[in-house]
Amino acid sequence: MSAIDVGIIMGSRSDWETMRHAAETLDALGVAHECKVVSAHRTPQRLYDYAGGAAARGLKVIIAGAGGAAHLPGMAAAMTRLPVLGVPVESKALKGMDSLLSIVQMPGGIPVGTLAIGKPGAINAGLMAAAILATQDAALAERLDAWRARQTDAVAETVQD
């Protein structure tokens, strides 16, 4: 694996409250990642440079979180062959539905794997990125299997102790 396998990008610093959960999930699985603020609207050249050079820098998956119009995941996907996982960040006006619809409604030919709104989506994006990487990394596959087993073991079998 490269030094950094997953790029986590978000439209603004305020998105970190959601996107930190993707980073924490990757940390728990021992997956090297970087976190950057890359706005599709305010820093388009930064987005172009980041997404366009991601594969050459050794990234294998990009997780992109965005709120509101949420163009970041789709624009990143349009600029790279790498898998892009989109996390809709909850917005004040529409509770993240605007973000979800902006990310999930990509035109045919530019896929974005779209996750749930907010924290659950960020966690699942980290898990999905790890699962993608685990297809080529046996040690990571074992860590992911162990994580899932711990999750299963933590579920009670009865409603009362």
PDB file of C-alpha atoms in Angstrom:
ATOM      1  CA  MET A   1       0.000   0.000   0.000  1.00  0.00           C
ATOM      2  CA  SER A   2       1.074   3.575  -0.545  1.00  0.00           C
ATOM      3  CA  ALA A   3       1.910   5.897   2.322  1.00  0.00           C
ATOM      4  CA  ILE A   4      -1.563   7.456   2.068  1.00  0.00           C
ATOM      5  CA  ASP A   5      -4.375   5.343   0.600  1.00  0.00           C
ATOM      6  CA  VAL A   6      -7.495   7.440   1.212  1.00  0.00           C
ATOM      7  CA  GLY A   7      -8.101  11.112   0.672  1.00  0.00           C
ATOM      8  CA  ILE A   8     -10.852  12.692   2.747  1.00  0.00           C
ATOM      9  CA  ILE A   9     -11.981  16.007   1.326  1.00  0.00           C
ATOM     10  CA  MET A  10     -14.711  18.374   2.420  1.00  0.00           C
ATOM     11  CA  GLY A  11     -16.122  21.647   1.199  1.00  0.00           C
ATOM     12  CA  SER A  12     -15.355  23.646   4.347  1.00  0.00           C
ATOM     13  CA  ARG A  13     -13.850  23.354   7.811  1.00  0.00           C
ATOM     14  CA  SER A  14     -17.342  23.195   9.288  1.00  0.00           C
ATOM     15  CA  ASP A  15     -17.822  19.842   7.512  1.00  0.00           C
ATOM     16  CA  TRP A  16     -15.108  18.346   9.748  1.00  0.00           C
ATOM     17  CA  GLU A  17     -17.665  17.701  12.513  1.00  0.00           C
ATOM     18  CA  THR A  18     -19.207  15.113  10.178  1.00  0.00           C
ATOM     19  CA  MET A  19     -16.144  13.985   8.229  1.00  0.00           C
ATOM     20  CA  ARG A  20     -14.008  13.334  11.306  1.00  0.00           C
ATOM     21  CA  HIS A  21     -16.019  10.142  11.730  1.00  0.00           C
ATOM     22  CA  ALA A  22     -14.643   8.798   8.440  1.00  0.00           C
ATOM     23  CA  ALA A  23     -11.126   9.635   9.619  1.00  0.00           C
ATOM     24  CA  GLU A  24     -11.702   8.011  13.014  1.00  0.00           C
ATOM     25  CA  THR A  25     -13.026   4.851  11.345  1.00  0.00           C
ATOM     26  CA  LEU A  26      -9.985   4.663   9.081  1.00  0.00           C
ATOM     27  CA  ASP A  27      -7.721   5.282  12.091  1.00  0.00           C
ATOM     28  CA  ALA A  28      -9.365   2.383  13.946  1.00  0.00           C
ATOM     29  CA  LEU A  29      -8.651   0.123  10.965  1.00  0.00           C
ATOM     30  CA  GLY A  30      -5.080   1.331  10.483  1.00  0.00           C
ATOM     31  CA  VAL A  31      -5.718   2.895   7.076  1.00  0.00           C
ATOM     32  CA  ALA A  32      -3.468   5.815   6.147  1.00  0.00           C
ATOM     33  CA  HIS A  33      -5.400   8.872   5.032  1.00  0.00           C
ATOM     34  CA  GLU A  34      -5.219  12.618   4.608  1.00  0.00           C
ATOM     35  CA  CYS A  35      -7.869  15.255   5.280  1.00  0.00           C
ATOM     36  CA  LYS A  36      -8.177  18.424   3.206  1.00  0.00           C
ATOM     37  CA  VAL A  37     -10.593  21.304   2.684  1.00  0.00           C
ATOM     38  CA  VAL A  38     -11.347  21.427  -1.030  1.00  0.00           C
ATOM     39  CA  SER A  39     -14.347  23.479  -2.080  1.00  0.00           C
ATOM     40  CA  ALA A  40     -15.897  22.848  -5.485  1.00  0.00           C
ATOM     41  CA  HIS A  41     -17.191  26.429  -5.532  1.00  0.00           C
ATOM     42  CA  ARG A  42     -14.631  28.499  -3.627  1.00  0.00           C
ATOM     43  CA  THR A  43     -11.413  26.658  -4.542  1.00  0.00           C
ATOM     44  CA  PRO A  44     -12.036  25.088  -7.960  1.00  0.00           C
ATOM     45  CA  GLN A  45      -8.356  25.019  -8.925  1.00  0.00           C
ATOM     46  CA  ARG A  46      -7.521  23.241  -5.643  1.00  0.00           C
ATOM     47  CA  LEU A  47     -10.208  20.665  -6.481  1.00  0.00           C
ATOM     48  CA  TYR A  48      -8.886  20.240 -10.021  1.00  0.00           C
ATOM     49  CA  ASP A  49      -5.327  19.757  -8.773  1.00  0.00           C
ATOM     50  CA  TYR A  50      -6.348  17.438  -5.932  1.00  0.00           C
ATOM     51  CA  ALA A  51      -8.663  15.127  -7.872  1.00  0.00           C
ATOM     52  CA  GLY A  52      -6.652  15.232 -11.071  1.00  0.00           C
ATOM     53  CA  GLY A  53      -3.441  14.245  -9.292  1.00  0.00           C
ATOM     54  CA  ALA A  54      -4.882  11.836  -6.710  1.00  0.00           C
ATOM     55  CA  ALA A  55      -4.090   8.581  -8.534  1.00  0.00           C
ATOM     56  CA  ALA A  56      -0.571   9.712  -9.437  1.00  0.00           C
ATOM     57  CA  ARG A  57       0.048  10.533  -5.753  1.00  0.00           C
ATOM     58  CA  GLY A  58      -0.924   6.986  -4.812  1.00  0.00           C
ATOM     59  CA  LEU A  59      -4.408   7.528  -3.409  1.00  0.00           C
ATOM     60  CA  LYS A  60      -6.738   4.607  -3.992  1.00  0.00           C
ATOM     61  CA  VAL A  61     -10.082   5.995  -2.769  1.00  0.00           C
ATOM     62  CA  ILE A  62     -11.486   9.480  -2.194  1.00  0.00           C
ATOM     63  CA  ILE A  63     -14.144  10.226   0.411  1.00  0.00           C
ATOM     64  CA  ALA A  64     -15.802  13.571  -0.333  1.00  0.00           C
ATOM     65  CA  GLY A  65     -18.190  15.246   2.086  1.00  0.00           C
ATOM     66  CA  ALA A  66     -20.276  18.241   1.145  1.00  0.00           C
ATOM     67  CA  GLY A  67     -23.412  20.064   2.194  1.00  0.00           C
ATOM     68  CA  GLY A  68     -25.999  22.163   0.419  1.00  0.00           C
ATOM     69  CA  ALA A  69     -25.485  22.059  -3.334  1.00  0.00           C
ATOM     70  CA  ALA A  70     -22.859  19.368  -2.613  1.00  0.00           C
ATOM     71  CA  HIS A  71     -21.008  19.409  -5.920  1.00  0.00           C
ATOM     72  CA  LEU A  72     -17.665  18.284  -4.451  1.00  0.00           C
ATOM     73  CA  PRO A  73     -18.100  14.485  -4.721  1.00  0.00           C
ATOM     74  CA  GLY A  74     -19.413  14.602  -8.277  1.00  0.00           C
ATOM     75  CA  MET A  75     -16.819  17.073  -9.497  1.00  0.00           C
ATOM     76  CA  ALA A  76     -14.040  15.015  -7.892  1.00  0.00           C
ATOM     77  CA  ALA A  77     -15.426  11.875  -9.569  1.00  0.00           C
ATOM     78  CA  ALA A  78     -15.435  13.665 -12.923  1.00  0.00           C
ATOM     79  CA  MET A  79     -11.716  14.369 -12.553  1.00  0.00           C
ATOM     80  CA  THR A  80     -10.383  10.963 -11.448  1.00  0.00           C
ATOM     81  CA  ARG A  81     -10.768   7.260 -12.177  1.00  0.00           C
ATOM     82  CA  LEU A  82     -10.536   6.494  -8.452  1.00  0.00           C
ATOM     83  CA  PRO A  83     -13.652   5.428  -6.544  1.00  0.00           C
ATOM     84  CA  VAL A  84     -15.283   8.449  -4.932  1.00  0.00           C
ATOM     85  CA  LEU A  85     -17.536   7.962  -1.919  1.00  0.00           C
ATOM     86  CA  GLY A  86     -19.881  10.875  -1.270  1.00  0.00           C
ATOM     87  CA  VAL A  87     -21.044  11.833   2.204  1.00  0.00           C
ATOM     88  CA  PRO A  88     -23.957  14.266   2.359  1.00  0.00           C
ATOM     89  CA  VAL A  89     -23.338  16.726   5.189  1.00  0.00           C
ATOM     90  CA  GLU A  90     -26.467  17.806   7.032  1.00  0.00           C
ATOM     91  CA  SER A  91     -27.558  21.309   6.099  1.00  0.00           C
ATOM     92  CA  LYS A  92     -29.626  23.690   8.225  1.00  0.00           C
ATOM     93  CA  ALA A  93     -32.271  24.453   5.640  1.00  0.00           C
ATOM     94  CA  LEU A  94     -33.148  20.960   4.416  1.00  0.00           C
ATOM     95  CA  LYS A  95     -31.480  18.659   6.991  1.00  0.00           C
ATOM     96  CA  GLY A  96     -29.136  17.166   4.383  1.00  0.00           C
ATOM     97  CA  MET A  97     -31.762  16.103   1.857  1.00  0.00           C
ATOM     98  CA  ASP A  98     -30.427  18.741  -0.532  1.00  0.00           C
ATOM     99  CA  SER A  99     -26.918  17.345  -0.097  1.00  0.00           C
ATOM    100  CA  LEU A 100     -28.085  13.754  -0.532  1.00  0.00           C
ATOM    101  CA  LEU A 101     -29.978  14.474  -3.721  1.00  0.00           C
ATOM    102  CA  SER A 102     -27.123  16.533  -5.160  1.00  0.00           C
ATOM    103  CA  ILE A 103     -24.665  13.686  -4.605  1.00  0.00           C
ATOM    104  CA  VAL A 104     -26.821  10.686  -5.490  1.00  0.00           C
ATOM    105  CA  GLN A 105     -28.254  12.115  -8.732  1.00  0.00           C
ATOM    106  CA  MET A 106     -25.069  11.873 -10.801  1.00  0.00           C
ATOM    107  CA  PRO A 107     -25.440  11.452 -14.562  1.00  0.00           C
ATOM    108  CA  GLY A 108     -24.681   8.043 -16.039  1.00  0.00           C
ATOM    109  CA  GLY A 109     -20.944   7.693 -16.605  1.00  0.00           C
ATOM    110  CA  ILE A 110     -19.757   9.595 -13.514  1.00  0.00           C
ATOM    111  CA  PRO A 111     -20.404   7.311 -10.531  1.00  0.00           C
ATOM    112  CA  VAL A 112     -20.299   8.431  -6.921  1.00  0.00           C
ATOM    113  CA  GLY A 113     -20.938   5.879  -4.195  1.00  0.00           C
ATOM    114  CA  THR A 114     -23.366   7.830  -2.037  1.00  0.00           C
ATOM    115  CA  LEU A 115     -23.707   7.125   1.676  1.00  0.00           C
ATOM    116  CA  ALA A 116     -26.178   8.213   4.346  1.00  0.00           C
ATOM    117  CA  ILE A 117     -26.535  11.789   5.559  1.00  0.00           C
ATOM    118  CA  GLY A 118     -24.170  12.877   8.332  1.00  0.00           C
ATOM    119  CA  LYS A 119     -22.236  10.808  10.867  1.00  0.00           C
ATOM    120  CA  PRO A 120     -23.563   7.362   9.793  1.00  0.00           C
ATOM    121  CA  GLY A 121     -22.592   8.125   6.205  1.00  0.00           C
ATOM    122  CA  ALA A 122     -19.115   9.249   7.212  1.00  0.00           C
ATOM    123  CA  ILE A 123     -18.558   6.095   9.272  1.00  0.00           C
ATOM    124  CA  ASN A 124     -19.823   3.913   6.427  1.00  0.00           C
ATOM    125  CA  ALA A 125     -17.639   5.776   3.925  1.00  0.00           C
ATOM    126  CA  GLY A 126     -14.605   4.893   6.042  1.00  0.00           C
ATOM    127  CA  LEU A 127     -15.740   1.269   6.204  1.00  0.00           C
ATOM    128  CA  MET A 128     -16.435   1.122   2.472  1.00  0.00           C
ATOM    129  CA  ALA A 129     -13.057   2.649   1.646  1.00  0.00           C
ATOM    130  CA  ALA A 130     -11.429   0.029   3.874  1.00  0.00           C
ATOM    131  CA  ALA A 131     -13.435  -2.737   2.189  1.00  0.00           C
ATOM    132  CA  ILE A 132     -12.288  -1.535  -1.246  1.00  0.00           C
ATOM    133  CA  LEU A 133      -8.669  -1.512  -0.099  1.00  0.00           C
ATOM    134  CA  ALA A 134      -9.067  -4.889   1.643  1.00  0.00           C
ATOM    135  CA  THR A 135      -9.637  -6.575  -1.722  1.00  0.00           C
ATOM    136  CA  GLN A 136      -5.895  -6.119  -2.279  1.00  0.00           C
ATOM    137  CA  ASP A 137      -4.617  -6.128   1.322  1.00  0.00           C
ATOM    138  CA  ALA A 138      -5.015  -9.329   3.359  1.00  0.00           C
ATOM    139  CA  ALA A 139      -3.919  -7.720   6.637  1.00  0.00           C
ATOM    140  CA  LEU A 140      -6.517  -4.986   6.265  1.00  0.00           C
ATOM    141  CA  ALA A 141      -9.134  -7.610   5.379  1.00  0.00           C
ATOM    142  CA  GLU A 142      -8.373  -9.339   8.693  1.00  0.00           C
ATOM    143  CA  ARG A 143      -8.673  -6.045  10.606  1.00  0.00           C
ATOM    144  CA  LEU A 144     -11.970  -5.288   8.900  1.00  0.00           C
ATOM    145  CA  ASP A 145     -13.290  -8.779   9.679  1.00  0.00           C
ATOM    146  CA  ALA A 146     -12.272  -8.329  13.330  1.00  0.00           C
ATOM    147  CA  TRP A 147     -13.988  -4.910  13.461  1.00  0.00           C
ATOM    148  CA  ARG A 148     -17.192  -6.428  12.109  1.00  0.00           C
ATOM    149  CA  ALA A 149     -16.990  -9.344  14.550  1.00  0.00           C
ATOM    150  CA  ARG A 150     -16.620  -6.905  17.477  1.00  0.00           C
ATOM    151  CA  GLN A 151     -19.645  -5.009  16.211  1.00  0.00           C
ATOM    152  CA  THR A 152     -21.654  -8.225  16.022  1.00  0.00           C
ATOM    153  CA  ASP A 153     -20.538  -9.327  19.493  1.00  0.00           C
ATOM    154  CA  ALA A 154     -21.648  -5.969  20.915  1.00  0.00           C
ATOM    155  CA  VAL A 155     -25.286  -6.538  19.936  1.00  0.00           C
ATOM    156  CA  ALA A 156     -27.365  -7.892  22.804  1.00  0.00           C
ATOM    157  CA  GLU A 157     -29.463 -10.998  22.207  1.00  0.00           C
ATOM    158  CA  THR A 158     -32.207 -10.053  24.653  1.00  0.00           C
ATOM    159  CA  VAL A 159     -34.009  -6.859  25.566  1.00  0.00           C
ATOM    160  CA  GLN A 160     -33.185  -7.190  29.265  1.00  0.00           C
ATOM    161  CA  ASP A 161     -30.149  -8.364  31.179  1.00  0.00           C
TER     162      ASP A 161
END
